[in-house]
């Protein structure tokens, strides 16, 4: 993460001297079998103080599509509600509870299995699946996987299936949740 080729300068944000500031990043590396944290990077650039924001452990960010397996597939499979062969109709909606949600690029695939949809990462099948599973069950699963930044009053809609959370999640929590998936649920 120190290589200049990976550091992107902002085209909008400048420091007090008018220089463009670079982007920030964070990373967590876990041993999924033990849960041990092997490494973290809390910011891009040299560490100049022992205090400050550690983006890897303290900074929540929106998860986007990386939340789909955790919020939908894991609780659905865990509760026997969906399988890899479950089929959902991936079609556009202009009315009803799915209105306003659109797939990236407005591409729809029709009847597709959950297995196929994992690779395509489309929205409509995930929204249909979370309605079958129940948002409450999804939230319960996320909390059991170590996601602590959920807002019990605001994160109660279907958009949790797409990573639309009030506060987001820290890289450490996301890493921990995925480590549990890689470690057969432990």
mmCIF file with all atom_site columns, C-alpha atoms in Angstrom:
data_model
loop_
_atom_site.group_PDB
_atom_site.id
_atom_site.type_symbol
_atom_site.label_atom_id
_atom_site.label_alt_id
_atom_site.label_comp_id
_atom_site.label_asym_id
_atom_site.label_entity_id
_atom_site.label_seq_id
_atom_site.pdbx_PDB_ins_code
_atom_site.Cartn_x
_atom_site.Cartn_y
_atom_site.Cartn_z
_atom_site.occupancy
_atom_site.B_iso_or_equiv
_atom_site.pdbx_formal_charge
_atom_site.auth_seq_id
_atom_site.auth_comp_id
_atom_site.auth_asym_id
_atom_site.auth_atom_id
_atom_site.pdbx_PDB_model_num
ATOM 1   C CA . UNK A 1 1   ? 0.000   0.000   0.000   1.00 0.00 ? 1   UNK A CA 1
ATOM 2   C CA . UNK A 1 2   ? 3.045   2.262   0.097   1.00 0.00 ? 2   UNK A CA 1
ATOM 3   C CA . UNK A 1 3   ? 3.714   1.989   -3.649  1.00 0.00 ? 3   UNK A CA 1
ATOM 4   C CA . UNK A 1 4   ? 3.007   5.237   -5.499  1.00 0.00 ? 4   UNK A CA 1
ATOM 5   C CA . UNK A 1 5   ? 1.141   3.350   -8.221  1.00 0.00 ? 5   UNK A CA 1
ATOM 6   C CA . UNK A 1 6   ? -1.565  2.474   -5.691  1.00 0.00 ? 6   UNK A CA 1
ATOM 7   C CA . UNK A 1 7   ? -1.941  5.929   -4.160  1.00 0.00 ? 7   UNK A CA 1
ATOM 8   C CA . UNK A 1 8   ? -4.584  7.977   -5.939  1.00 0.00 ? 8   UNK A CA 1
ATOM 9   C CA . UNK A 1 9   ? -4.687  11.740  -5.499  1.00 0.00 ? 9   UNK A CA 1
ATOM 10  C CA . UNK A 1 10  ? -8.012  13.452  -5.126  1.00 0.00 ? 10  UNK A CA 1
ATOM 11  C CA . UNK A 1 11  ? -9.136  15.733  -7.909  1.00 0.00 ? 11  UNK A CA 1
ATOM 12  C CA . UNK A 1 12  ? -11.278 17.725  -5.465  1.00 0.00 ? 12  UNK A CA 1
ATOM 13  C CA . UNK A 1 13  ? -9.744  17.733  -1.984  1.00 0.00 ? 13  UNK A CA 1
ATOM 14  C CA . UNK A 1 14  ? -6.719  19.853  -1.167  1.00 0.00 ? 14  UNK A CA 1
ATOM 15  C CA . UNK A 1 15  ? -4.724  20.502  1.969   1.00 0.00 ? 15  UNK A CA 1
ATOM 16  C CA . UNK A 1 16  ? -4.131  23.932  3.513   1.00 0.00 ? 16  UNK A CA 1
ATOM 17  C CA . UNK A 1 17  ? -1.335  24.603  1.006   1.00 0.00 ? 17  UNK A CA 1
ATOM 18  C CA . UNK A 1 18  ? -3.441  23.780  -2.050  1.00 0.00 ? 18  UNK A CA 1
ATOM 19  C CA . UNK A 1 19  ? -1.880  20.357  -2.716  1.00 0.00 ? 19  UNK A CA 1
ATOM 20  C CA . UNK A 1 20  ? -4.177  17.541  -3.700  1.00 0.00 ? 20  UNK A CA 1
ATOM 21  C CA . UNK A 1 21  ? -4.484  15.023  -0.883  1.00 0.00 ? 21  UNK A CA 1
ATOM 22  C CA . UNK A 1 22  ? -4.174  11.324  -1.548  1.00 0.00 ? 22  UNK A CA 1
ATOM 23  C CA . UNK A 1 23  ? -6.840  8.730   -0.974  1.00 0.00 ? 23  UNK A CA 1
ATOM 24  C CA . UNK A 1 24  ? -6.873  6.614   2.142   1.00 0.00 ? 24  UNK A CA 1
ATOM 25  C CA . UNK A 1 25  ? -7.171  2.879   2.595   1.00 0.00 ? 25  UNK A CA 1
ATOM 26  C CA . UNK A 1 26  ? -7.220  0.227   5.274   1.00 0.00 ? 26  UNK A CA 1
ATOM 27  C CA . UNK A 1 27  ? -6.613  -3.503  5.385   1.00 0.00 ? 27  UNK A CA 1
ATOM 28  C CA . UNK A 1 28  ? -6.951  -6.368  7.831   1.00 0.00 ? 28  UNK A CA 1
ATOM 29  C CA . UNK A 1 29  ? -5.363  -9.787  7.386   1.00 0.00 ? 29  UNK A CA 1
ATOM 30  C CA . UNK A 1 30  ? -6.821  -12.564 9.545   1.00 0.00 ? 30  UNK A CA 1
ATOM 31  C CA . UNK A 1 31  ? -6.065  -16.220 10.066  1.00 0.00 ? 31  UNK A CA 1
ATOM 32  C CA . UNK A 1 32  ? -9.549  -17.624 9.474   1.00 0.00 ? 32  UNK A CA 1
ATOM 33  C CA . UNK A 1 33  ? -8.840  -20.820 11.408  1.00 0.00 ? 33  UNK A CA 1
ATOM 34  C CA . UNK A 1 34  ? -7.783  -19.097 14.641  1.00 0.00 ? 34  UNK A CA 1
ATOM 35  C CA . UNK A 1 35  ? -9.343  -15.648 14.283  1.00 0.00 ? 35  UNK A CA 1
ATOM 36  C CA . UNK A 1 36  ? -5.971  -14.075 15.004  1.00 0.00 ? 36  UNK A CA 1
ATOM 37  C CA . UNK A 1 37  ? -5.270  -10.721 13.425  1.00 0.00 ? 37  UNK A CA 1
ATOM 38  C CA . UNK A 1 38  ? -2.042  -11.173 11.464  1.00 0.00 ? 38  UNK A CA 1
ATOM 39  C CA . UNK A 1 39  ? -1.693  -7.624  10.131  1.00 0.00 ? 39  UNK A CA 1
ATOM 40  C CA . UNK A 1 40  ? -3.518  -4.329  9.807   1.00 0.00 ? 40  UNK A CA 1
ATOM 41  C CA . UNK A 1 41  ? -2.941  -1.153  7.898   1.00 0.00 ? 41  UNK A CA 1
ATOM 42  C CA . UNK A 1 42  ? -4.899  1.738   9.315   1.00 0.00 ? 42  UNK A CA 1
ATOM 43  C CA . UNK A 1 43  ? -3.916  4.457   6.822   1.00 0.00 ? 43  UNK A CA 1
ATOM 44  C CA . UNK A 1 44  ? -1.810  5.214   3.783   1.00 0.00 ? 44  UNK A CA 1
ATOM 45  C CA . UNK A 1 45  ? 1.392   7.094   4.561   1.00 0.00 ? 45  UNK A CA 1
ATOM 46  C CA . UNK A 1 46  ? 3.942   7.158   7.323   1.00 0.00 ? 46  UNK A CA 1
ATOM 47  C CA . UNK A 1 47  ? 2.737   6.930   10.910  1.00 0.00 ? 47  UNK A CA 1
ATOM 48  C CA . UNK A 1 48  ? 3.664   10.196  12.608  1.00 0.00 ? 48  UNK A CA 1
ATOM 49  C CA . UNK A 1 49  ? 1.919   9.801   15.950  1.00 0.00 ? 49  UNK A CA 1
ATOM 50  C CA . UNK A 1 50  ? 0.853   7.013   18.271  1.00 0.00 ? 50  UNK A CA 1
ATOM 51  C CA . UNK A 1 51  ? -2.674  8.430   18.344  1.00 0.00 ? 51  UNK A CA 1
ATOM 52  C CA . UNK A 1 52  ? -5.172  9.025   15.601  1.00 0.00 ? 52  UNK A CA 1
ATOM 53  C CA . UNK A 1 53  ? -7.731  7.250   13.504  1.00 0.00 ? 53  UNK A CA 1
ATOM 54  C CA . UNK A 1 54  ? -7.013  3.635   12.611  1.00 0.00 ? 54  UNK A CA 1
ATOM 55  C CA . UNK A 1 55  ? -9.223  3.021   9.572   1.00 0.00 ? 55  UNK A CA 1
ATOM 56  C CA . UNK A 1 56  ? -8.806  -0.748  9.861   1.00 0.00 ? 56  UNK A CA 1
ATOM 57  C CA . UNK A 1 57  ? -10.358 -0.972  13.312  1.00 0.00 ? 57  UNK A CA 1
ATOM 58  C CA . UNK A 1 58  ? -12.226 2.286   13.939  1.00 0.00 ? 58  UNK A CA 1
ATOM 59  C CA . UNK A 1 59  ? -13.555 3.617   10.660  1.00 0.00 ? 59  UNK A CA 1
ATOM 60  C CA . UNK A 1 60  ? -16.840 2.318   9.307   1.00 0.00 ? 60  UNK A CA 1
ATOM 61  C CA . UNK A 1 61  ? -17.538 2.438   5.572   1.00 0.00 ? 61  UNK A CA 1
ATOM 62  C CA . UNK A 1 62  ? -20.355 1.296   3.336   1.00 0.00 ? 62  UNK A CA 1
ATOM 63  C CA . UNK A 1 63  ? -19.800 -2.281  2.240   1.00 0.00 ? 63  UNK A CA 1
ATOM 64  C CA . UNK A 1 64  ? -21.687 -2.324  -1.041  1.00 0.00 ? 64  UNK A CA 1
ATOM 65  C CA . UNK A 1 65  ? -21.989 -5.720  -2.693  1.00 0.00 ? 65  UNK A CA 1
ATOM 66  C CA . UNK A 1 66  ? -19.547 -7.392  -0.312  1.00 0.00 ? 66  UNK A CA 1
ATOM 67  C CA . UNK A 1 67  ? -22.438 -7.453  2.191   1.00 0.00 ? 67  UNK A CA 1
ATOM 68  C CA . UNK A 1 68  ? -24.694 -9.537  -0.095  1.00 0.00 ? 68  UNK A CA 1
ATOM 69  C CA . UNK A 1 69  ? -23.277 -12.950 0.888   1.00 0.00 ? 69  UNK A CA 1
ATOM 70  C CA . UNK A 1 70  ? -23.219 -12.103 4.593   1.00 0.00 ? 70  UNK A CA 1
ATOM 71  C CA . UNK A 1 71  ? -26.660 -10.486 4.807   1.00 0.00 ? 71  UNK A CA 1
ATOM 72  C CA . UNK A 1 72  ? -28.500 -12.823 2.447   1.00 0.00 ? 72  UNK A CA 1
ATOM 73  C CA . UNK A 1 73  ? -26.768 -16.051 1.484   1.00 0.00 ? 73  UNK A CA 1
ATOM 74  C CA . UNK A 1 74  ? -25.363 -17.037 4.862   1.00 0.00 ? 74  UNK A CA 1
ATOM 75  C CA . UNK A 1 75  ? -28.551 -16.584 6.900   1.00 0.00 ? 75  UNK A CA 1
ATOM 76  C CA . UNK A 1 76  ? -30.667 -18.052 4.092   1.00 0.00 ? 76  UNK A CA 1
ATOM 77  C CA . UNK A 1 77  ? -28.569 -21.192 3.784   1.00 0.00 ? 77  UNK A CA 1
ATOM 78  C CA . UNK A 1 78  ? -28.031 -21.414 7.554   1.00 0.00 ? 78  UNK A CA 1
ATOM 79  C CA . UNK A 1 79  ? -31.811 -21.406 8.133   1.00 0.00 ? 79  UNK A CA 1
ATOM 80  C CA . UNK A 1 80  ? -32.607 -23.782 5.250   1.00 0.00 ? 80  UNK A CA 1
ATOM 81  C CA . UNK A 1 81  ? -34.618 -21.112 3.403   1.00 0.00 ? 81  UNK A CA 1
ATOM 82  C CA . UNK A 1 82  ? -32.495 -20.942 0.249   1.00 0.00 ? 82  UNK A CA 1
ATOM 83  C CA . UNK A 1 83  ? -29.941 -23.167 -1.449  1.00 0.00 ? 83  UNK A CA 1
ATOM 84  C CA . UNK A 1 84  ? -27.518 -22.617 -4.303  1.00 0.00 ? 84  UNK A CA 1
ATOM 85  C CA . UNK A 1 85  ? -30.242 -23.975 -6.607  1.00 0.00 ? 85  UNK A CA 1
ATOM 86  C CA . UNK A 1 86  ? -33.023 -21.613 -5.439  1.00 0.00 ? 86  UNK A CA 1
ATOM 87  C CA . UNK A 1 87  ? -34.358 -19.613 -8.394  1.00 0.00 ? 87  UNK A CA 1
ATOM 88  C CA . UNK A 1 88  ? -35.335 -15.937 -8.428  1.00 0.00 ? 88  UNK A CA 1
ATOM 89  C CA . UNK A 1 89  ? -36.681 -13.899 -11.327 1.00 0.00 ? 89  UNK A CA 1
ATOM 90  C CA . UNK A 1 90  ? -34.279 -11.062 -12.059 1.00 0.00 ? 90  UNK A CA 1
ATOM 91  C CA . UNK A 1 91  ? -36.535 -8.574  -13.842 1.00 0.00 ? 91  UNK A CA 1
ATOM 92  C CA . UNK A 1 92  ? -37.011 -4.793  -13.652 1.00 0.00 ? 92  UNK A CA 1
ATOM 93  C CA . UNK A 1 93  ? -39.774 -3.335  -11.476 1.00 0.00 ? 93  UNK A CA 1
ATOM 94  C CA . UNK A 1 94  ? -41.516 0.025   -11.778 1.00 0.00 ? 94  UNK A CA 1
ATOM 95  C CA . UNK A 1 95  ? -44.044 -0.477  -8.975  1.00 0.00 ? 95  UNK A CA 1
ATOM 96  C CA . UNK A 1 96  ? -44.235 -2.337  -5.689  1.00 0.00 ? 96  UNK A CA 1
ATOM 97  C CA . UNK A 1 97  ? -41.596 -2.931  -3.043  1.00 0.00 ? 97  UNK A CA 1
ATOM 98  C CA . UNK A 1 98  ? -38.776 -3.453  -5.564  1.00 0.00 ? 98  UNK A CA 1
ATOM 99  C CA . UNK A 1 99  ? -39.459 -0.233  -7.492  1.00 0.00 ? 99  UNK A CA 1
ATOM 100 C CA . UNK A 1 100 ? -36.485 2.088   -7.496  1.00 0.00 ? 100 UNK A CA 1
ATOM 101 C CA . UNK A 1 101 ? -33.952 -0.739  -7.196  1.00 0.00 ? 101 UNK A CA 1
ATOM 102 C CA . UNK A 1 102 ? -32.034 -1.351  -10.406 1.00 0.00 ? 102 UNK A CA 1
ATOM 103 C CA . UNK A 1 103 ? -29.217 -3.668  -11.363 1.00 0.00 ? 103 UNK A CA 1
ATOM 104 C CA . UNK A 1 104 ? -25.898 -2.128  -12.294 1.00 0.00 ? 104 UNK A CA 1
ATOM 105 C CA . UNK A 1 105 ? -26.015 -1.283  -15.981 1.00 0.00 ? 105 UNK A CA 1
ATOM 106 C CA . UNK A 1 106 ? -29.760 -2.026  -15.986 1.00 0.00 ? 106 UNK A CA 1
ATOM 107 C CA . UNK A 1 107 ? -28.990 -5.603  -17.021 1.00 0.00 ? 107 UNK A CA 1
ATOM 108 C CA . UNK A 1 108 ? -31.453 -8.326  -16.032 1.00 0.00 ? 108 UNK A CA 1
ATOM 109 C CA . UNK A 1 109 ? -31.072 -12.086 -16.435 1.00 0.00 ? 109 UNK A CA 1
ATOM 110 C CA . UNK A 1 110 ? -34.586 -13.462 -15.873 1.00 0.00 ? 110 UNK A CA 1
ATOM 111 C CA . UNK A 1 111 ? -34.881 -16.726 -13.958 1.00 0.00 ? 111 UNK A CA 1
ATOM 112 C CA . UNK A 1 112 ? -31.524 -17.434 -12.317 1.00 0.00 ? 112 UNK A CA 1
ATOM 113 C CA . UNK A 1 113 ? -30.237 -19.644 -9.539  1.00 0.00 ? 113 UNK A CA 1
ATOM 114 C CA . UNK A 1 114 ? -28.659 -18.246 -6.414  1.00 0.00 ? 114 UNK A CA 1
ATOM 115 C CA . UNK A 1 115 ? -25.396 -19.933 -7.499  1.00 0.00 ? 115 UNK A CA 1
ATOM 116 C CA . UNK A 1 116 ? -25.404 -18.025 -10.803 1.00 0.00 ? 116 UNK A CA 1
ATOM 117 C CA . UNK A 1 117 ? -26.454 -14.803 -9.122  1.00 0.00 ? 117 UNK A CA 1
ATOM 118 C CA . UNK A 1 118 ? -23.503 -14.895 -6.729  1.00 0.00 ? 118 UNK A CA 1
ATOM 119 C CA . UNK A 1 119 ? -21.205 -14.359 -9.713  1.00 0.00 ? 119 UNK A CA 1
ATOM 120 C CA . UNK A 1 120 ? -23.470 -11.737 -11.308 1.00 0.00 ? 120 UNK A CA 1
ATOM 121 C CA . UNK A 1 121 ? -24.081 -9.842  -8.043  1.00 0.00 ? 121 UNK A CA 1
ATOM 122 C CA . UNK A 1 122 ? -27.409 -8.432  -9.215  1.00 0.00 ? 122 UNK A CA 1
ATOM 123 C CA . UNK A 1 123 ? -29.724 -6.646  -6.810  1.00 0.00 ? 123 UNK A CA 1
ATOM 124 C CA . UNK A 1 124 ? -33.264 -7.859  -7.503  1.00 0.00 ? 124 UNK A CA 1
ATOM 125 C CA . UNK A 1 125 ? -32.661 -11.541 -6.613  1.00 0.00 ? 125 UNK A CA 1
ATOM 126 C CA . UNK A 1 126 ? -30.933 -10.505 -3.372  1.00 0.00 ? 126 UNK A CA 1
ATOM 127 C CA . UNK A 1 127 ? -33.873 -8.297  -2.429  1.00 0.00 ? 127 UNK A CA 1
ATOM 128 C CA . UNK A 1 128 ? -36.296 -11.127 -3.132  1.00 0.00 ? 128 UNK A CA 1
ATOM 129 C CA . UNK A 1 129 ? -34.150 -13.505 -1.087  1.00 0.00 ? 129 UNK A CA 1
ATOM 130 C CA . UNK A 1 130 ? -33.967 -11.190 1.935   1.00 0.00 ? 130 UNK A CA 1
ATOM 131 C CA . UNK A 1 131 ? -37.752 -10.922 1.839   1.00 0.00 ? 131 UNK A CA 1
ATOM 132 C CA . UNK A 1 132 ? -37.931 -14.730 1.992   1.00 0.00 ? 132 UNK A CA 1
ATOM 133 C CA . UNK A 1 133 ? -35.351 -14.862 4.796   1.00 0.00 ? 133 UNK A CA 1
ATOM 134 C CA . UNK A 1 134 ? -36.602 -11.826 6.720   1.00 0.00 ? 134 UNK A CA 1
ATOM 135 C CA . UNK A 1 135 ? -34.584 -8.717  7.502   1.00 0.00 ? 135 UNK A CA 1
ATOM 136 C CA . UNK A 1 136 ? -34.710 -9.566  11.208  1.00 0.00 ? 136 UNK A CA 1
ATOM 137 C CA . UNK A 1 137 ? -33.051 -12.936 10.573  1.00 0.00 ? 137 UNK A CA 1
ATOM 138 C CA . UNK A 1 138 ? -30.429 -11.242 8.410   1.00 0.00 ? 138 UNK A CA 1
ATOM 139 C CA . UNK A 1 139 ? -29.629 -8.668  11.107  1.00 0.00 ? 139 UNK A CA 1
ATOM 140 C CA . UNK A 1 140 ? -29.463 -11.415 13.730  1.00 0.00 ? 140 UNK A CA 1
ATOM 141 C CA . UNK A 1 141 ? -26.959 -13.319 11.574  1.00 0.00 ? 141 UNK A CA 1
ATOM 142 C CA . UNK A 1 142 ? -24.822 -10.225 10.953  1.00 0.00 ? 142 UNK A CA 1
ATOM 143 C CA . UNK A 1 143 ? -24.638 -9.537  14.676  1.00 0.00 ? 143 UNK A CA 1
ATOM 144 C CA . UNK A 1 144 ? -23.684 -13.157 15.391  1.00 0.00 ? 144 UNK A CA 1
ATOM 145 C CA . UNK A 1 145 ? -20.906 -12.783 12.799  1.00 0.00 ? 145 UNK A CA 1
ATOM 146 C CA . UNK A 1 146 ? -19.457 -9.847  14.759  1.00 0.00 ? 146 UNK A CA 1
ATOM 147 C CA . UNK A 1 147 ? -20.949 -6.837  12.955  1.00 0.00 ? 147 UNK A CA 1
ATOM 148 C CA . UNK A 1 148 ? -21.503 -4.346  15.805  1.00 0.00 ? 148 UNK A CA 1
ATOM 149 C CA . UNK A 1 149 ? -22.155 -1.115  13.914  1.00 0.00 ? 149 UNK A CA 1
ATOM 150 C CA . UNK A 1 150 ? -25.730 -1.905  12.881  1.00 0.00 ? 150 UNK A CA 1
ATOM 151 C CA . UNK A 1 151 ? -28.347 0.655   13.843  1.00 0.00 ? 151 UNK A CA 1
ATOM 152 C CA . UNK A 1 152 ? -31.282 -1.246  15.401  1.00 0.00 ? 152 UNK A CA 1
ATOM 153 C CA . UNK A 1 153 ? -33.752 1.466   14.410  1.00 0.00 ? 153 UNK A CA 1
ATOM 154 C CA . UNK A 1 154 ? -32.510 2.440   10.942  1.00 0.00 ? 154 UNK A CA 1
ATOM 155 C CA . UNK A 1 155 ? -31.011 -0.753  9.487   1.00 0.00 ? 155 UNK A CA 1
ATOM 156 C CA . UNK A 1 156 ? -34.311 -2.575  9.290   1.00 0.00 ? 156 UNK A CA 1
ATOM 157 C CA . UNK A 1 157 ? -35.088 -2.431  5.561   1.00 0.00 ? 157 UNK A CA 1
ATOM 158 C CA . UNK A 1 158 ? -34.291 -4.587  2.556   1.00 0.00 ? 158 UNK A CA 1
ATOM 159 C CA . UNK A 1 159 ? -31.389 -2.356  1.575   1.00 0.00 ? 159 UNK A CA 1
ATOM 160 C CA . UNK A 1 160 ? -29.259 -4.159  4.180   1.00 0.00 ? 160 UNK A CA 1
ATOM 161 C CA . UNK A 1 161 ? -29.090 -6.949  1.568   1.00 0.00 ? 161 UNK A CA 1
ATOM 162 C CA . UNK A 1 162 ? -27.223 -4.563  -0.739  1.00 0.00 ? 162 UNK A CA 1
ATOM 163 C CA . UNK A 1 163 ? -24.888 -3.140  1.887   1.00 0.00 ? 163 UNK A CA 1
ATOM 164 C CA . UNK A 1 164 ? -26.959 -0.017  2.467   1.00 0.00 ? 164 UNK A CA 1
ATOM 165 C CA . UNK A 1 165 ? -26.239 0.438   6.156   1.00 0.00 ? 165 UNK A CA 1
ATOM 166 C CA . UNK A 1 166 ? -26.539 3.566   8.257   1.00 0.00 ? 166 UNK A CA 1
ATOM 167 C CA . UNK A 1 167 ? -22.946 3.535   9.507   1.00 0.00 ? 167 UNK A CA 1
ATOM 168 C CA . UNK A 1 168 ? -21.207 0.842   7.499   1.00 0.00 ? 168 UNK A CA 1
ATOM 169 C CA . UNK A 1 169 ? -18.739 -1.691  8.848   1.00 0.00 ? 169 UNK A CA 1
ATOM 170 C CA . UNK A 1 170 ? -15.053 -1.635  9.826   1.00 0.00 ? 170 UNK A CA 1
ATOM 171 C CA . UNK A 1 171 ? -12.574 -3.683  7.800   1.00 0.00 ? 171 UNK A CA 1
ATOM 172 C CA . UNK A 1 172 ? -11.849 -5.699  10.951  1.00 0.00 ? 172 UNK A CA 1
ATOM 173 C CA . UNK A 1 173 ? -15.520 -6.669  11.328  1.00 0.00 ? 173 UNK A CA 1
ATOM 174 C CA . UNK A 1 174 ? -15.863 -7.548  7.636   1.00 0.00 ? 174 UNK A CA 1
ATOM 175 C CA . UNK A 1 175 ? -12.715 -9.642  7.796   1.00 0.00 ? 175 UNK A CA 1
ATOM 176 C CA . UNK A 1 176 ? -13.975 -11.406 10.898  1.00 0.00 ? 176 UNK A CA 1
ATOM 177 C CA . UNK A 1 177 ? -17.366 -12.152 9.372   1.00 0.00 ? 177 UNK A CA 1
ATOM 178 C CA . UNK A 1 178 ? -15.814 -13.588 6.207   1.00 0.00 ? 178 UNK A CA 1
ATOM 179 C CA . UNK A 1 179 ? -13.268 -15.539 8.281   1.00 0.00 ? 179 UNK A CA 1
ATOM 180 C CA . UNK A 1 180 ? -16.195 -17.246 10.015  1.00 0.00 ? 180 UNK A CA 1
ATOM 181 C CA . UNK A 1 181 ? -17.611 -18.210 6.607   1.00 0.00 ? 181 UNK A CA 1
ATOM 182 C CA . UNK A 1 182 ? -14.215 -19.648 5.585   1.00 0.00 ? 182 UNK A CA 1
ATOM 183 C CA . UNK A 1 183 ? -14.044 -21.524 8.903   1.00 0.00 ? 183 UNK A CA 1
ATOM 184 C CA . UNK A 1 184 ? -17.399 -23.314 8.524   1.00 0.00 ? 184 UNK A CA 1
ATOM 185 C CA . UNK A 1 185 ? -19.315 -20.817 10.645  1.00 0.00 ? 185 UNK A CA 1
ATOM 186 C CA . UNK A 1 186 ? -16.928 -20.598 13.591  1.00 0.00 ? 186 UNK A CA 1
#
